[in-house]
PDB file of C-alpha atoms in Angstrom:
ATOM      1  CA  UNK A  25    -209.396 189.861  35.878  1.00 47.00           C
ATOM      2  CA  UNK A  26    -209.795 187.251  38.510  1.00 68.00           C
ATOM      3  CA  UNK A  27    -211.983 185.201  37.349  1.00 90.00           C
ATOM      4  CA  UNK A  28    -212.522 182.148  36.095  1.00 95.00           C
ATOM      5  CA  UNK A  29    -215.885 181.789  33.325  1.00 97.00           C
ATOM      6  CA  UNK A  30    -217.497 178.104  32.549  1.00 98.00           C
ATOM      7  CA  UNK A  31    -220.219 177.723  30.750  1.00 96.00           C
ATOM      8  CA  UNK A  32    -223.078 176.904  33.485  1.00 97.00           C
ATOM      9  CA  UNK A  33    -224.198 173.568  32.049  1.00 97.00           C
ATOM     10  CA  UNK A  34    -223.944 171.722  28.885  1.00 97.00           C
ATOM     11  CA  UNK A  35    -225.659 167.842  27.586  1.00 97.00           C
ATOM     12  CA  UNK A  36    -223.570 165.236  25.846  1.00 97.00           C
ATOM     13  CA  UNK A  37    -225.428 162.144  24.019  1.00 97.00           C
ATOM     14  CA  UNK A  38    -223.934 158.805  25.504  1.00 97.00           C
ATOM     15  CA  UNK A  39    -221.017 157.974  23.429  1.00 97.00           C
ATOM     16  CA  UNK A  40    -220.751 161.669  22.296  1.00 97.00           C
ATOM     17  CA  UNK A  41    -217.487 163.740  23.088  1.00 98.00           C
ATOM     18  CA  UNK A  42    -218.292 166.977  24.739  1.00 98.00           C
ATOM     19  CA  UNK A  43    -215.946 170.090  25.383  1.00 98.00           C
ATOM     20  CA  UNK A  44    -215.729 172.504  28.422  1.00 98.00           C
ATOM     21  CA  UNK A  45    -214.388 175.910  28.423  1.00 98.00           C
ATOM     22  CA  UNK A  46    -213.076 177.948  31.226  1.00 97.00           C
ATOM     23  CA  UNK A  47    -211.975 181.794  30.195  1.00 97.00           C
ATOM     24  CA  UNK A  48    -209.746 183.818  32.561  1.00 94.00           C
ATOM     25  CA  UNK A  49    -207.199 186.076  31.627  1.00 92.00           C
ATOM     26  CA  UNK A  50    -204.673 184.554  34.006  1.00 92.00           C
ATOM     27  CA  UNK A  51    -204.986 180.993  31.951  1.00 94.00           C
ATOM     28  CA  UNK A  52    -202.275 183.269  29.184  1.00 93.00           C
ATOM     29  CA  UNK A  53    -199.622 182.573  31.486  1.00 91.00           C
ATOM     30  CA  UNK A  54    -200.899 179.265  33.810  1.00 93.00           C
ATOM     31  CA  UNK A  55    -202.770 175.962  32.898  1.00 95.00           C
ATOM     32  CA  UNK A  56    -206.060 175.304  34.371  1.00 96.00           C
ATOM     33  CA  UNK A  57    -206.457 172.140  36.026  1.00 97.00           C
ATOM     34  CA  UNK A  58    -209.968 170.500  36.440  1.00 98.00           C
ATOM     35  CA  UNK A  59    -212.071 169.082  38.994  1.00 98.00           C
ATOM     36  CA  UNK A  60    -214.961 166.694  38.546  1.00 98.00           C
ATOM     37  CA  UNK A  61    -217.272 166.341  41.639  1.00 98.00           C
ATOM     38  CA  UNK A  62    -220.098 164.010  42.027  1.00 98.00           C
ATOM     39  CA  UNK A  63    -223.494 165.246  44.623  1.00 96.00           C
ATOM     40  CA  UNK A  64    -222.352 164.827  48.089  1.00 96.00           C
ATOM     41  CA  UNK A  65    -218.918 163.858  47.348  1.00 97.00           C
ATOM     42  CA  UNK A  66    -215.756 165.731  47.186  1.00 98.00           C
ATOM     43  CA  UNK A  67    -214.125 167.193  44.189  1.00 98.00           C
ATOM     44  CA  UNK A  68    -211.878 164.703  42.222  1.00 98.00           C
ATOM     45  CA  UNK A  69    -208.740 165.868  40.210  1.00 98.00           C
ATOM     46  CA  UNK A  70    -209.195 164.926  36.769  1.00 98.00           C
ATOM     47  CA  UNK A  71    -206.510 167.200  34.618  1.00 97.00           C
ATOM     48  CA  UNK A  72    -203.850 169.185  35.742  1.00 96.00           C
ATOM     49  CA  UNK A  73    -201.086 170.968  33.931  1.00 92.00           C
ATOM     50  CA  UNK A  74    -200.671 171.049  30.223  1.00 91.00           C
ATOM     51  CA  UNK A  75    -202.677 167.730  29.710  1.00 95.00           C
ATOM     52  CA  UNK A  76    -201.848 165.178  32.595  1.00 95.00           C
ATOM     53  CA  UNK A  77    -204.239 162.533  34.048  1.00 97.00           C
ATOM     54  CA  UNK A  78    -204.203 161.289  37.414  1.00 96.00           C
ATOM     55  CA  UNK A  79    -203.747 157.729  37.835  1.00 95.00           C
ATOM     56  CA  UNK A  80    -207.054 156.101  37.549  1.00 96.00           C
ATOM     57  CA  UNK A  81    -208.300 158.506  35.466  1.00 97.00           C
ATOM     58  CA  UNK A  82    -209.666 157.487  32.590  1.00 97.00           C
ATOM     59  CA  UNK A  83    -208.224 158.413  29.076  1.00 96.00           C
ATOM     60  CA  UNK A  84    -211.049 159.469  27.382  1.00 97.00           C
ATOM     61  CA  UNK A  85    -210.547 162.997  29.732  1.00 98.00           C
ATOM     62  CA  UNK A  86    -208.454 165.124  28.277  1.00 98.00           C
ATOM     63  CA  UNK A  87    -207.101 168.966  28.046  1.00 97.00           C
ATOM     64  CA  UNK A  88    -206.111 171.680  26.269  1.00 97.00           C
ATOM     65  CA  UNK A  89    -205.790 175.406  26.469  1.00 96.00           C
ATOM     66  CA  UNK A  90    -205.300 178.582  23.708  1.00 96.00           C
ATOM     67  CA  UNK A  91    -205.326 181.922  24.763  1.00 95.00           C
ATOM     68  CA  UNK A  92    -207.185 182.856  28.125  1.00 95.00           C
ATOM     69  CA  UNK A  93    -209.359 179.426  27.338  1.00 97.00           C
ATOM     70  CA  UNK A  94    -208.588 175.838  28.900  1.00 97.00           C
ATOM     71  CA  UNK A  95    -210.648 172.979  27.576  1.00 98.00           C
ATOM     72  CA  UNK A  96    -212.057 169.596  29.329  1.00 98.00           C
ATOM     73  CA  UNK A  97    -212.835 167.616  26.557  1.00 98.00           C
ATOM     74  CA  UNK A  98    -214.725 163.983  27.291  1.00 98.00           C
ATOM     75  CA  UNK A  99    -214.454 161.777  24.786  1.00 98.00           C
ATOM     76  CA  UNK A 100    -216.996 159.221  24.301  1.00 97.00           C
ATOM     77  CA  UNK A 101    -219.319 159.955  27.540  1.00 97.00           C
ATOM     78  CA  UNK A 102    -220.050 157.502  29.850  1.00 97.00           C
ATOM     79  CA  UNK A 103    -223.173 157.981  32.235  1.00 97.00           C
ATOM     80  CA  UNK A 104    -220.580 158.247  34.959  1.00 97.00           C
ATOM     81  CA  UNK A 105    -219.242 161.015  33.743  1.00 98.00           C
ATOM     82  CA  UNK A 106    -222.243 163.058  34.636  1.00 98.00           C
ATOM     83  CA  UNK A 107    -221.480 165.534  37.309  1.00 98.00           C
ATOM     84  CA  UNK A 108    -220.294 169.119  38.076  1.00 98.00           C
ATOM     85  CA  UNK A 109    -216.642 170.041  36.391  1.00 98.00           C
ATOM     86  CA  UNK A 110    -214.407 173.139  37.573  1.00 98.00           C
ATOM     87  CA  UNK A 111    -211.447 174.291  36.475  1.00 98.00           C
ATOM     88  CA  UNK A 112    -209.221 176.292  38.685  1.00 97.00           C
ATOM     89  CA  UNK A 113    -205.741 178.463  38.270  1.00 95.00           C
ATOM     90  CA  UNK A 114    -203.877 181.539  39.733  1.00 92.00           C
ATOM     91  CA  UNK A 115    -205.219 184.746  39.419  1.00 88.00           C
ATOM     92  CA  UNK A 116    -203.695 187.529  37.644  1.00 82.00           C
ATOM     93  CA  UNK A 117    -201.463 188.491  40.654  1.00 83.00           C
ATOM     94  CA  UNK A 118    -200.149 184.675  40.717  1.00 83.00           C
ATOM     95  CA  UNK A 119    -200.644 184.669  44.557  1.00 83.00           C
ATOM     96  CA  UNK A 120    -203.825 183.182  44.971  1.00 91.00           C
ATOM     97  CA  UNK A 121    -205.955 180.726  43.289  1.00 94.00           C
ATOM     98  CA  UNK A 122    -209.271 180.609  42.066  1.00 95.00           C
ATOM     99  CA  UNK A 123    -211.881 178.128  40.462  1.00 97.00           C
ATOM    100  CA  UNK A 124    -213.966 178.315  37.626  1.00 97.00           C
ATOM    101  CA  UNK A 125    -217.830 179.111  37.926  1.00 97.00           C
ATOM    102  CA  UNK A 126    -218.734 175.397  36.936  1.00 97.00           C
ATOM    103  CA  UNK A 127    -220.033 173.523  34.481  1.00 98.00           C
ATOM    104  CA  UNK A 128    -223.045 170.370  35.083  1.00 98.00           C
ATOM    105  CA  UNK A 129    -222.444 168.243  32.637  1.00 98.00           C
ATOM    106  CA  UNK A 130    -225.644 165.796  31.925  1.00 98.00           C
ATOM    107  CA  UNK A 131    -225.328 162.520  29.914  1.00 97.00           C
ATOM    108  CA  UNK A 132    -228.659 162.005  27.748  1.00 94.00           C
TER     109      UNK A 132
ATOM    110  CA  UNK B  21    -201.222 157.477  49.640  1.00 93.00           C
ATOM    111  CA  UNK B  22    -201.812 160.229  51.337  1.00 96.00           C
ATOM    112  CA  UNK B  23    -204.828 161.021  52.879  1.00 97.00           C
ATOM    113  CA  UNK B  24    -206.358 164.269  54.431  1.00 98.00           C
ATOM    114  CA  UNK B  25    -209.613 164.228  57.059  1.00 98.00           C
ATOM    115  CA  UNK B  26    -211.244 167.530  58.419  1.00 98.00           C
ATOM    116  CA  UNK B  27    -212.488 168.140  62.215  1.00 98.00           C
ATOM    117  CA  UNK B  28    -214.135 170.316  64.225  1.00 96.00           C
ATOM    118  CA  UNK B  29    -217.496 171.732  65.448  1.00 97.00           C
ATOM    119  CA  UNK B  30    -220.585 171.162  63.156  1.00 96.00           C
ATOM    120  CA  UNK B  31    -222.346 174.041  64.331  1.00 97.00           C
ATOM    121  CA  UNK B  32    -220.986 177.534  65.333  1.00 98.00           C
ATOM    122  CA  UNK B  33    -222.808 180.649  66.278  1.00 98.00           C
ATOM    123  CA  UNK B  34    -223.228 183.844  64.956  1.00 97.00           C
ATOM    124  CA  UNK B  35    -220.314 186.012  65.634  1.00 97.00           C
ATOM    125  CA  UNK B  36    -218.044 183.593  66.996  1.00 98.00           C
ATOM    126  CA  UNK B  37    -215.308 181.685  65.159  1.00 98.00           C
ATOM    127  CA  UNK B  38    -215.125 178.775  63.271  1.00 98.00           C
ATOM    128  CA  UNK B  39    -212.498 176.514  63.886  1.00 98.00           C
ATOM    129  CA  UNK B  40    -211.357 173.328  61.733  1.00 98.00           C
ATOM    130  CA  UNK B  41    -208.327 171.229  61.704  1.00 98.00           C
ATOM    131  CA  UNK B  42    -206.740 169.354  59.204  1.00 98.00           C
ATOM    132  CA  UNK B  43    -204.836 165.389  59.741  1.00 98.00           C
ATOM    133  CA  UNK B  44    -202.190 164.441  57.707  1.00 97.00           C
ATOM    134  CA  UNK B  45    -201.826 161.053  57.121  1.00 97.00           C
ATOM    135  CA  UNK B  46    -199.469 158.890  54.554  1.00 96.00           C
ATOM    136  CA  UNK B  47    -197.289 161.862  54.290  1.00 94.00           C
ATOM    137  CA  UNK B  48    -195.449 164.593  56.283  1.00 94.00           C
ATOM    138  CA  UNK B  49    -196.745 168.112  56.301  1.00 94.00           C
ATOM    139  CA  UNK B  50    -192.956 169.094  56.717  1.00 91.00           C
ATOM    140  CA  UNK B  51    -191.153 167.228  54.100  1.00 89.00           C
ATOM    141  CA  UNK B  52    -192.055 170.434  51.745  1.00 85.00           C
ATOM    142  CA  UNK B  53    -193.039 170.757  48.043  1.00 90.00           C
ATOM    143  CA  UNK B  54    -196.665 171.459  48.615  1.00 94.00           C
ATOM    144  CA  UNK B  55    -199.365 173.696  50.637  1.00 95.00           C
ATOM    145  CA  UNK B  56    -201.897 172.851  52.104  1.00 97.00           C
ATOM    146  CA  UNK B  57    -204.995 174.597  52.040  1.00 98.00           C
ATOM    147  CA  UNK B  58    -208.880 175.414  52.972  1.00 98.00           C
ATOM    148  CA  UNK B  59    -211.562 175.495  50.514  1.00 98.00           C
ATOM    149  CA  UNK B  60    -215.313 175.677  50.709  1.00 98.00           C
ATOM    150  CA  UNK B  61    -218.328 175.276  49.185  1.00 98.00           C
ATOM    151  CA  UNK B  62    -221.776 177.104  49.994  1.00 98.00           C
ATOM    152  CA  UNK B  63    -224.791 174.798  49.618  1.00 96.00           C
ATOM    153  CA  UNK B  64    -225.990 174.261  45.587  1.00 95.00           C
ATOM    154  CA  UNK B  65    -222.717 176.749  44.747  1.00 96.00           C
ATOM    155  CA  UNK B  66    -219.109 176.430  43.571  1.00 97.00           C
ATOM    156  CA  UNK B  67    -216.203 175.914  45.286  1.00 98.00           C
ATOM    157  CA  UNK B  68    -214.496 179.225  46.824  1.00 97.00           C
ATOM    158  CA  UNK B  69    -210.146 179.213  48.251  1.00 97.00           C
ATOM    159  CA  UNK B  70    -209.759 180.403  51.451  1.00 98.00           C
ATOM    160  CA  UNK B  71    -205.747 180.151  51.690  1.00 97.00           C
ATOM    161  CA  UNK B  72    -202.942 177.964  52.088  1.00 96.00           C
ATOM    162  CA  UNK B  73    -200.304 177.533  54.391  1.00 96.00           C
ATOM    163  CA  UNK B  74    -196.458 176.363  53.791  1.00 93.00           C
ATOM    164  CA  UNK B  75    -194.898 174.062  56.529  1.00 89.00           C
ATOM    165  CA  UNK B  76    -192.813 177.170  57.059  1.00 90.00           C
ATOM    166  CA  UNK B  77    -195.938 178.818  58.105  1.00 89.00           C
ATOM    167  CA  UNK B  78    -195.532 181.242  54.883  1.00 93.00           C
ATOM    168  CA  UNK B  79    -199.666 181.790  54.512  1.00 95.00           C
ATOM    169  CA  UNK B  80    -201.562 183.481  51.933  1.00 94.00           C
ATOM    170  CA  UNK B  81    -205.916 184.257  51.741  1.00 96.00           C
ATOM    171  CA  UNK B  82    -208.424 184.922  49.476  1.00 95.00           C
ATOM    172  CA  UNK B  83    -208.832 188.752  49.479  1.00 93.00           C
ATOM    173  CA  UNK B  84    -212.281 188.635  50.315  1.00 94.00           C
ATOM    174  CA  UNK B  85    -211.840 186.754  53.526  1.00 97.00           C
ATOM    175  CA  UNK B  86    -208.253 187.671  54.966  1.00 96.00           C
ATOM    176  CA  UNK B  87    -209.451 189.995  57.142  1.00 97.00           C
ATOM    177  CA  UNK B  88    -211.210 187.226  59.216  1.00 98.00           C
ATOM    178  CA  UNK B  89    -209.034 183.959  58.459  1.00 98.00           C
ATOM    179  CA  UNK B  90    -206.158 182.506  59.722  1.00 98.00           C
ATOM    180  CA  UNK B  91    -204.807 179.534  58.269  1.00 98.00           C
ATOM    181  CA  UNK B  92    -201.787 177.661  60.631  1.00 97.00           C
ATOM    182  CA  UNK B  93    -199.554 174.964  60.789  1.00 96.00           C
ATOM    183  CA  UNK B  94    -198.588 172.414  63.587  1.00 95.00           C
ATOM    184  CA  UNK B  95    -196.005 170.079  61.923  1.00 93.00           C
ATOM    185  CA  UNK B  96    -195.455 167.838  64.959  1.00 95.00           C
ATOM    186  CA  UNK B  97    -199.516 166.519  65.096  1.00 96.00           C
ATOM    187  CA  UNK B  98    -198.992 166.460  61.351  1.00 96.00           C
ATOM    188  CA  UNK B  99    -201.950 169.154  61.473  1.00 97.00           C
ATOM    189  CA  UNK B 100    -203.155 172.514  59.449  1.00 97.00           C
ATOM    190  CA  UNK B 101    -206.109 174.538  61.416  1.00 98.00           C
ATOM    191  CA  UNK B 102    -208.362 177.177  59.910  1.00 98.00           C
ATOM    192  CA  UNK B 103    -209.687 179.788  62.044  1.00 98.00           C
ATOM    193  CA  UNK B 104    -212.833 181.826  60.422  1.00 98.00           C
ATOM    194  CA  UNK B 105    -213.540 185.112  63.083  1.00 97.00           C
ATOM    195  CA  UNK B 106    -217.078 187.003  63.020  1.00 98.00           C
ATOM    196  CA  UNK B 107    -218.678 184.284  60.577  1.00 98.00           C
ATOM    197  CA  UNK B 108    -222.369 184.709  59.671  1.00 98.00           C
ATOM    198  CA  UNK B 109    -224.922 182.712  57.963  1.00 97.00           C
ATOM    199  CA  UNK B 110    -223.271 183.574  54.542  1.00 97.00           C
ATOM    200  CA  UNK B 111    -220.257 181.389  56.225  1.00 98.00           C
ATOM    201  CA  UNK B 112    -222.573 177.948  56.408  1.00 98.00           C
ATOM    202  CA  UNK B 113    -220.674 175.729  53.980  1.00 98.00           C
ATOM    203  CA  UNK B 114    -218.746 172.253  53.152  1.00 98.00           C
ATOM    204  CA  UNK B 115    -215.568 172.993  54.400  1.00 98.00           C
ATOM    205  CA  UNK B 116    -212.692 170.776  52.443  1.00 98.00           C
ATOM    206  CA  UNK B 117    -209.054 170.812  53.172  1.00 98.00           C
ATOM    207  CA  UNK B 118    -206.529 169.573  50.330  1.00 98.00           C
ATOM    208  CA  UNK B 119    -203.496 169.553  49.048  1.00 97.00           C
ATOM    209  CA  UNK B 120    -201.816 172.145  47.308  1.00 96.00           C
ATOM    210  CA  UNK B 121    -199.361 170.750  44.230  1.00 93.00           C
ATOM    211  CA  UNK B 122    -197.465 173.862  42.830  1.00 88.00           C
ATOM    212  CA  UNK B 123    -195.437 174.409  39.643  1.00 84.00           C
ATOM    213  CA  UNK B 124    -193.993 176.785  37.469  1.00 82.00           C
ATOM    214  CA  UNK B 125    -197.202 176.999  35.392  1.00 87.00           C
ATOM    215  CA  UNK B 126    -199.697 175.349  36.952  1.00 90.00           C
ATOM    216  CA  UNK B 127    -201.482 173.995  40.746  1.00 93.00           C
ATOM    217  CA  UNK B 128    -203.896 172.036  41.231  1.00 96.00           C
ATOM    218  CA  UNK B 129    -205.939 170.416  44.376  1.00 97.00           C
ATOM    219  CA  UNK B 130    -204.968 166.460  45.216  1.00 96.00           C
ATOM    220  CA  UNK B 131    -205.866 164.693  47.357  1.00 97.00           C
ATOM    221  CA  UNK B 132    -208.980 166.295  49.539  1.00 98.00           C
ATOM    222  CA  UNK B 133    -210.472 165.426  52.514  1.00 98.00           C
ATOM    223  CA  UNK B 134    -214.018 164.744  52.381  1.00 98.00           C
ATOM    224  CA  UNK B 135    -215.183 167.593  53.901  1.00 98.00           C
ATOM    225  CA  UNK B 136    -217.162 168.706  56.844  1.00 98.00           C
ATOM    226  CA  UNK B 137    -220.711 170.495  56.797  1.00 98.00           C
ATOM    227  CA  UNK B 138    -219.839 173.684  59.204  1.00 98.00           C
ATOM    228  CA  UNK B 139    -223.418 175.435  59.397  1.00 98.00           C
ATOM    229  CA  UNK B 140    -223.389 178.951  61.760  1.00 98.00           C
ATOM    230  CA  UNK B 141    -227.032 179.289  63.769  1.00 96.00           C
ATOM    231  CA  UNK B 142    -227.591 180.412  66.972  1.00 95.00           C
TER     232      UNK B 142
END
């Protein structure tokens, strides 16, 4: 397959840790890296690799993967953190790239 | 740091080609280690690659649009161009251009450009 599956939207209470999943049988053999991107503004890397953060990126963003899943997990939500979230990897042929579906993440 | 800024026309008719270029700045396009590619984004919708180009010139597109894209290089303006042939409404979009960090098991997309609102009307 090459595609990449998020879960269209999910809520996180302030404070609250939330998790989001990306599925894609190419993410067996590469790491998903994930974008965060506010209305109007251009996508921001947040993860890439096994677990790195950019500089300037807070720590409470983190990531993980098992199997053909790869995981954003926030970790106590700030209202700033609400926006939309793709991931993105190779496809199966490991020639071109694709992104995720994405994932709008609202803080309550 | 280095810092990427799209160009090019706002509006582009039916049929005809869309054409965007890419700046460079803070960091040479030739100095290797990366690509540098196009991606888009149709109003309300996700992001969708286009390709990406070495400073080689080595290219490689998105399946669904490689009949109708070229992606190229000009190393001495610091520059990458797309060129999108026969677009259509469907081709209206934020047009970004970033950079392309590869490894063994992993890419990902830093830093972009802010992108540029291409819409196709006649």
């Amino acid at each position: 397959s090459s595609e990449l599956t998020q879960d269209p939207a999910v809520s996180v209470a302030l404070g609250q840790t939330v998790r989001i999943t990306c599925q894609g049988d190419s993410l067996r053999s590469y790491y998903a890296s994930w974008y965060q991107q506010k209305p109007g503004q251009a996508p921001v890397l947040v993860i890439y690799g096994k677990n790195n953060r950019p500089s300037g990126i807070p720590d409470r963003f983190s990531g993980s993967s098992s199997g053909n899943t790869a995981s954003l997990t926030i970790t106590g939500a700030q209202a700033e953190d609400e926006a939309d979230y793709y991931c993105n990897s190779r496809d199966s042929s490991g020639n071109h790239l694709i992104f995720g579906t994405g994932t709008k993440v609202t803080v309550l | 740091q280095v810092q990427l800024q799209e160009s090019g026309p706002g509006l582009v008719k039916p049929s005809q080609t869309l054409s965007l270029t890419c700046t460079v700045s803070g960091g040479s396009i030739s100095s290797g280690g990366y690509y540098w590619s196009w991606i888009r984004q149709h109003p309300g919708k996700g992001l969708e690659w286009i390709g990406y180009i070495y400073y080689s010139g080595s290219t490689y597109y998105n399946p669904s649009l490689k009949s109708r894209v070229t992606i190229s290089v000009d190393t001495s303006k610091n520059q990458f161009s797309l060129k999108l042939s026969s677009v259509t409404a469907a081709d209206t979009a934020v047009y970004y251009c970033a950079r392309v960090n590869p490894d063994f098991e992993s890419d990902w997309f830093d830093p972009w450009g802010q992108g540029t609102l291409v819409t196709v009307s006649s």
